[in-house]
Structure formats: structure tokens, C-alpha cells
Amino acid sequence: QVQLVESGGGLVQAGGSLRLSCAASGSIFSINVMGWYRQAPGKQRELVASITRGRRTNYADSVKGRFTISRDNAKNTVYLQMNSLKPEDTVVYYCNADVGTTYYGGLRDYWGQGTQVTVSS
């Protein structure tokens, strides 16, 4: 079993910052891509940022220049530094990781439970 545990969400004023963390644990042999998604009520889940094992990154246009994704491979942890937060960033954020649990098997996606970010105007 693999678990992703998220932390760092909360309430912040517009223009403020938060740092989300997501630690993967369990029967982990390797992790390729890790990422952060968000989902507003009544809307589809969307990619916020992703990062490969080699630390190549991708960002949604709406967060470029404000958010930074990073990872610590030794700790199996991915981070999302969120600066210049806006009220429209208010949503549940989900951690995702593409994990291999054996030497022989392929990778599969795992998801965190979600953490709420609320930005007040």
C-alpha cells in the first residue's frame, strides 16, 4: 500500500503565501512524476503543477510566476510554494504521485486526501 499525506493548507489573506507538502509512504520502489491538482465545486480537477524525478516542471498558466513546485526524492516528498495568493485560488488541492512498488511492475497513480486552501479578499 502507498499513502500520500498532505499538509500546509489553511486560511490566508490575498497576497499572502502558503506552502503545501505531500509525503509518500509505504511500499515504494520508485516515483516518477509528482504533482498538485485542484478542484473547485462543480468543476473538473485541473493540474496546477507537476515535477518529474529529474525536476523538470510544468505549471498551469493561472499560477505561473506565483507558484513553485519542488521535491525531495530522498524523502519522497513534493512541495508547492504558493505566493501572491488570490481569492480564485480558494479550492481543495490534491497531491498526486506516479509510483512503482516493485522492480518488475509498472507505475500507477496515487492520490492524497486533499487539503483546503482559502484566500480572503
PDB file of C-alpha atoms in Angstrom:
ATOM      1  CA  GLN A   1       0.000   0.000   0.000  1.00  0.00           C
ATOM      2  CA  VAL A   2       1.050   3.575  -0.750  1.00  0.00           C
ATOM      3  CA  GLN A   3      -0.255   6.641   1.039  1.00  0.00           C
ATOM      4  CA  LEU A   4       0.110  10.329   0.235  1.00  0.00           C
ATOM      5  CA  VAL A   5      -0.299  12.639   3.224  1.00  0.00           C
ATOM      6  CA  GLU A   6      -0.800  16.358   2.578  1.00  0.00           C
ATOM      7  CA  SER A   7      -0.319  19.293   4.913  1.00  0.00           C
ATOM      8  CA  GLY A   8       0.025  23.071   4.858  1.00  0.00           C
ATOM      9  CA  GLY A   9      -3.400  24.223   3.734  1.00  0.00           C
ATOM     10  CA  GLY A  10      -5.348  26.877   5.570  1.00  0.00           C
ATOM     11  CA  LEU A  11      -6.679  30.419   5.532  1.00  0.00           C
ATOM     12  CA  VAL A  12      -4.618  33.323   4.222  1.00  0.00           C
ATOM     13  CA  GLN A  13      -5.263  36.890   3.088  1.00  0.00           C
ATOM     14  CA  ALA A  14      -4.977  37.869  -0.561  1.00  0.00           C
ATOM     15  CA  GLY A  15      -1.347  38.483  -1.430  1.00  0.00           C
ATOM     16  CA  GLY A  16      -0.145  36.061   1.215  1.00  0.00           C
ATOM     17  CA  SER A  17       1.679  32.757   0.943  1.00  0.00           C
ATOM     18  CA  LEU A  18       1.236  29.107   1.851  1.00  0.00           C
ATOM     19  CA  ARG A  19       3.443  26.063   1.415  1.00  0.00           C
ATOM     20  CA  LEU A  20       1.825  22.690   0.800  1.00  0.00           C
ATOM     21  CA  SER A  21       3.664  19.447   1.490  1.00  0.00           C
ATOM     22  CA  CYS A  22       2.884  15.899   0.417  1.00  0.00           C
ATOM     23  CA  ALA A  23       4.824  12.901   1.687  1.00  0.00           C
ATOM     24  CA  ALA A  24       4.505   9.476   0.090  1.00  0.00           C
ATOM     25  CA  SER A  25       4.979   6.411   2.253  1.00  0.00           C
ATOM     26  CA  GLY A  26       4.522   2.657   2.061  1.00  0.00           C
ATOM     27  CA  SER A  27       5.867   0.064  -0.360  1.00  0.00           C
ATOM     28  CA  ILE A  28       7.690   2.458  -2.674  1.00  0.00           C
ATOM     29  CA  PHE A  29      10.323   1.321  -5.136  1.00  0.00           C
ATOM     30  CA  SER A  30      10.317   4.399  -7.362  1.00  0.00           C
ATOM     31  CA  ILE A  31       8.375   7.596  -8.030  1.00  0.00           C
ATOM     32  CA  ASN A  32       8.309   9.315 -11.400  1.00  0.00           C
ATOM     33  CA  VAL A  33       6.019  12.339 -11.765  1.00  0.00           C
ATOM     34  CA  MET A  34       4.543  14.078  -8.733  1.00  0.00           C
ATOM     35  CA  GLY A  35       2.061  16.893  -8.954  1.00  0.00           C
ATOM     36  CA  TRP A  36      -0.590  19.114  -7.444  1.00  0.00           C
ATOM     37  CA  TYR A  37      -4.151  19.383  -8.711  1.00  0.00           C
ATOM     38  CA  ARG A  38      -7.099  21.452  -7.572  1.00  0.00           C
ATOM     39  CA  GLN A  39     -10.843  21.065  -7.894  1.00  0.00           C
ATOM     40  CA  ALA A  40     -13.497  23.697  -7.282  1.00  0.00           C
ATOM     41  CA  PRO A  41     -17.110  22.703  -6.559  1.00  0.00           C
ATOM     42  CA  GLY A  42     -18.888  21.693  -9.744  1.00  0.00           C
ATOM     43  CA  LYS A  43     -15.716  21.834 -11.817  1.00  0.00           C
ATOM     44  CA  GLN A  44     -13.249  19.263 -13.111  1.00  0.00           C
ATOM     45  CA  ARG A  45      -9.984  18.597 -11.360  1.00  0.00           C
ATOM     46  CA  GLU A  46      -7.181  20.545 -13.028  1.00  0.00           C
ATOM     47  CA  LEU A  47      -3.413  20.310 -12.974  1.00  0.00           C
ATOM     48  CA  VAL A  48      -1.717  23.089 -11.023  1.00  0.00           C
ATOM     49  CA  ALA A  49       1.890  21.964 -11.297  1.00  0.00           C
ATOM     50  CA  SER A  50       3.892  18.800 -11.876  1.00  0.00           C
ATOM     51  CA  ILE A  51       7.513  17.768 -11.482  1.00  0.00           C
ATOM     52  CA  THR A  52       9.453  14.764 -12.757  1.00  0.00           C
ATOM     53  CA  ARG A  53      12.027  12.754 -10.842  1.00  0.00           C
ATOM     54  CA  GLY A  54      14.652  14.793 -12.689  1.00  0.00           C
ATOM     55  CA  ARG A  55      12.920  18.006 -11.536  1.00  0.00           C
ATOM     56  CA  ARG A  56      11.501  19.157 -14.842  1.00  0.00           C
ATOM     57  CA  THR A  57       8.388  21.222 -14.106  1.00  0.00           C
ATOM     58  CA  ASN A  58       5.099  22.242 -15.697  1.00  0.00           C
ATOM     59  CA  TYR A  59       2.625  24.851 -14.458  1.00  0.00           C
ATOM     60  CA  ALA A  60      -0.894  25.919 -15.235  1.00  0.00           C
ATOM     61  CA  ASP A  61      -0.960  29.341 -16.874  1.00  0.00           C
ATOM     62  CA  SER A  62      -3.014  30.712 -13.987  1.00  0.00           C
ATOM     63  CA  VAL A  63      -0.234  30.075 -11.453  1.00  0.00           C
ATOM     64  CA  LYS A  64       2.927  30.715 -13.467  1.00  0.00           C
ATOM     65  CA  GLY A  65       5.162  33.196 -11.702  1.00  0.00           C
ATOM     66  CA  ARG A  66       3.300  32.754  -8.404  1.00  0.00           C
ATOM     67  CA  PHE A  67       3.605  29.057  -7.508  1.00  0.00           C
ATOM     68  CA  THR A  68       6.726  26.896  -7.367  1.00  0.00           C
ATOM     69  CA  ILE A  69       6.745  23.104  -7.219  1.00  0.00           C
ATOM     70  CA  SER A  70       9.719  21.211  -5.822  1.00  0.00           C
ATOM     71  CA  ARG A  71      10.548  17.755  -4.480  1.00  0.00           C
ATOM     72  CA  ASP A  72      12.905  15.913  -2.181  1.00  0.00           C
ATOM     73  CA  ASN A  73      13.448  12.471  -3.670  1.00  0.00           C
ATOM     74  CA  ALA A  74      15.183  11.160  -0.554  1.00  0.00           C
ATOM     75  CA  LYS A  75      12.059  11.994   1.477  1.00  0.00           C
ATOM     76  CA  ASN A  76       9.522  11.050  -1.229  1.00  0.00           C
ATOM     77  CA  THR A  77       8.005  14.469  -0.710  1.00  0.00           C
ATOM     78  CA  VAL A  78       6.655  17.118  -3.078  1.00  0.00           C
ATOM     79  CA  TYR A  79       6.026  20.756  -2.150  1.00  0.00           C
ATOM     80  CA  LEU A  80       4.001  23.601  -3.590  1.00  0.00           C
ATOM     81  CA  GLN A  81       5.076  27.099  -2.594  1.00  0.00           C
ATOM     82  CA  MET A  82       2.152  29.441  -3.261  1.00  0.00           C
ATOM     83  CA  ASN A  83       2.868  33.176  -3.287  1.00  0.00           C
ATOM     84  CA  SER A  84       0.730  36.189  -4.208  1.00  0.00           C
ATOM     85  CA  LEU A  85      -2.394  34.188  -3.476  1.00  0.00           C
ATOM     86  CA  LYS A  86      -5.697  35.344  -4.946  1.00  0.00           C
ATOM     87  CA  PRO A  87      -9.293  34.620  -3.903  1.00  0.00           C
ATOM     88  CA  GLU A  88      -9.682  32.498  -7.039  1.00  0.00           C
ATOM     89  CA  ASP A  89      -7.027  30.141  -5.634  1.00  0.00           C
ATOM     90  CA  THR A  90      -9.567  29.113  -2.985  1.00  0.00           C
ATOM     91  CA  VAL A  91     -10.136  25.421  -3.625  1.00  0.00           C
ATOM     92  CA  VAL A  92      -9.206  21.931  -2.466  1.00  0.00           C
ATOM     93  CA  TYR A  93      -5.708  20.910  -3.550  1.00  0.00           C
ATOM     94  CA  TYR A  94      -4.786  17.275  -4.174  1.00  0.00           C
ATOM     95  CA  CYS A  95      -1.378  15.652  -4.304  1.00  0.00           C
ATOM     96  CA  ASN A  96      -0.663  13.050  -6.983  1.00  0.00           C
ATOM     97  CA  ALA A  97       2.264  10.677  -7.483  1.00  0.00           C
ATOM     98  CA  ASP A  98       3.122   8.090 -10.133  1.00  0.00           C
ATOM     99  CA  VAL A  99       4.540   5.257  -8.023  1.00  0.00           C
ATOM    100  CA  GLY A 100       6.174   1.912  -8.724  1.00  0.00           C
ATOM    101  CA  THR A 101       6.016  -0.574  -5.844  1.00  0.00           C
ATOM    102  CA  THR A 102       8.253  -3.317  -7.304  1.00  0.00           C
ATOM    103  CA  TYR A 103      11.306  -3.651  -9.508  1.00  0.00           C
ATOM    104  CA  TYR A 104       9.288  -5.533 -12.140  1.00  0.00           C
ATOM    105  CA  GLY A 105       5.952  -3.724 -12.194  1.00  0.00           C
ATOM    106  CA  GLY A 106       4.856  -0.529 -13.861  1.00  0.00           C
ATOM    107  CA  LEU A 107       3.875   2.727 -12.244  1.00  0.00           C
ATOM    108  CA  ARG A 108       0.385   3.736 -11.114  1.00  0.00           C
ATOM    109  CA  ASP A 109      -1.219   6.908  -9.803  1.00  0.00           C
ATOM    110  CA  TYR A 110      -1.898   7.556  -6.129  1.00  0.00           C
ATOM    111  CA  TRP A 111      -3.816  10.487  -4.662  1.00  0.00           C
ATOM    112  CA  GLY A 112      -3.788  12.368  -1.402  1.00  0.00           C
ATOM    113  CA  GLN A 113      -6.928  13.150   0.569  1.00  0.00           C
ATOM    114  CA  GLY A 114      -6.972  16.834  -0.369  1.00  0.00           C
ATOM    115  CA  THR A 115      -6.233  19.955   1.635  1.00  0.00           C
ATOM    116  CA  GLN A 116      -8.326  23.134   1.664  1.00  0.00           C
ATOM    117  CA  VAL A 117      -6.805  26.487   0.731  1.00  0.00           C
ATOM    118  CA  THR A 118      -8.910  29.572   1.422  1.00  0.00           C
ATOM    119  CA  VAL A 119      -7.833  33.059   0.345  1.00  0.00           C
ATOM    120  CA  SER A 120      -9.775  36.024   1.708  1.00  0.00           C
ATOM    121  CA  SER A 121     -10.077  39.317  -0.164  1.00  0.00           C
TER     122      SER A 121
END
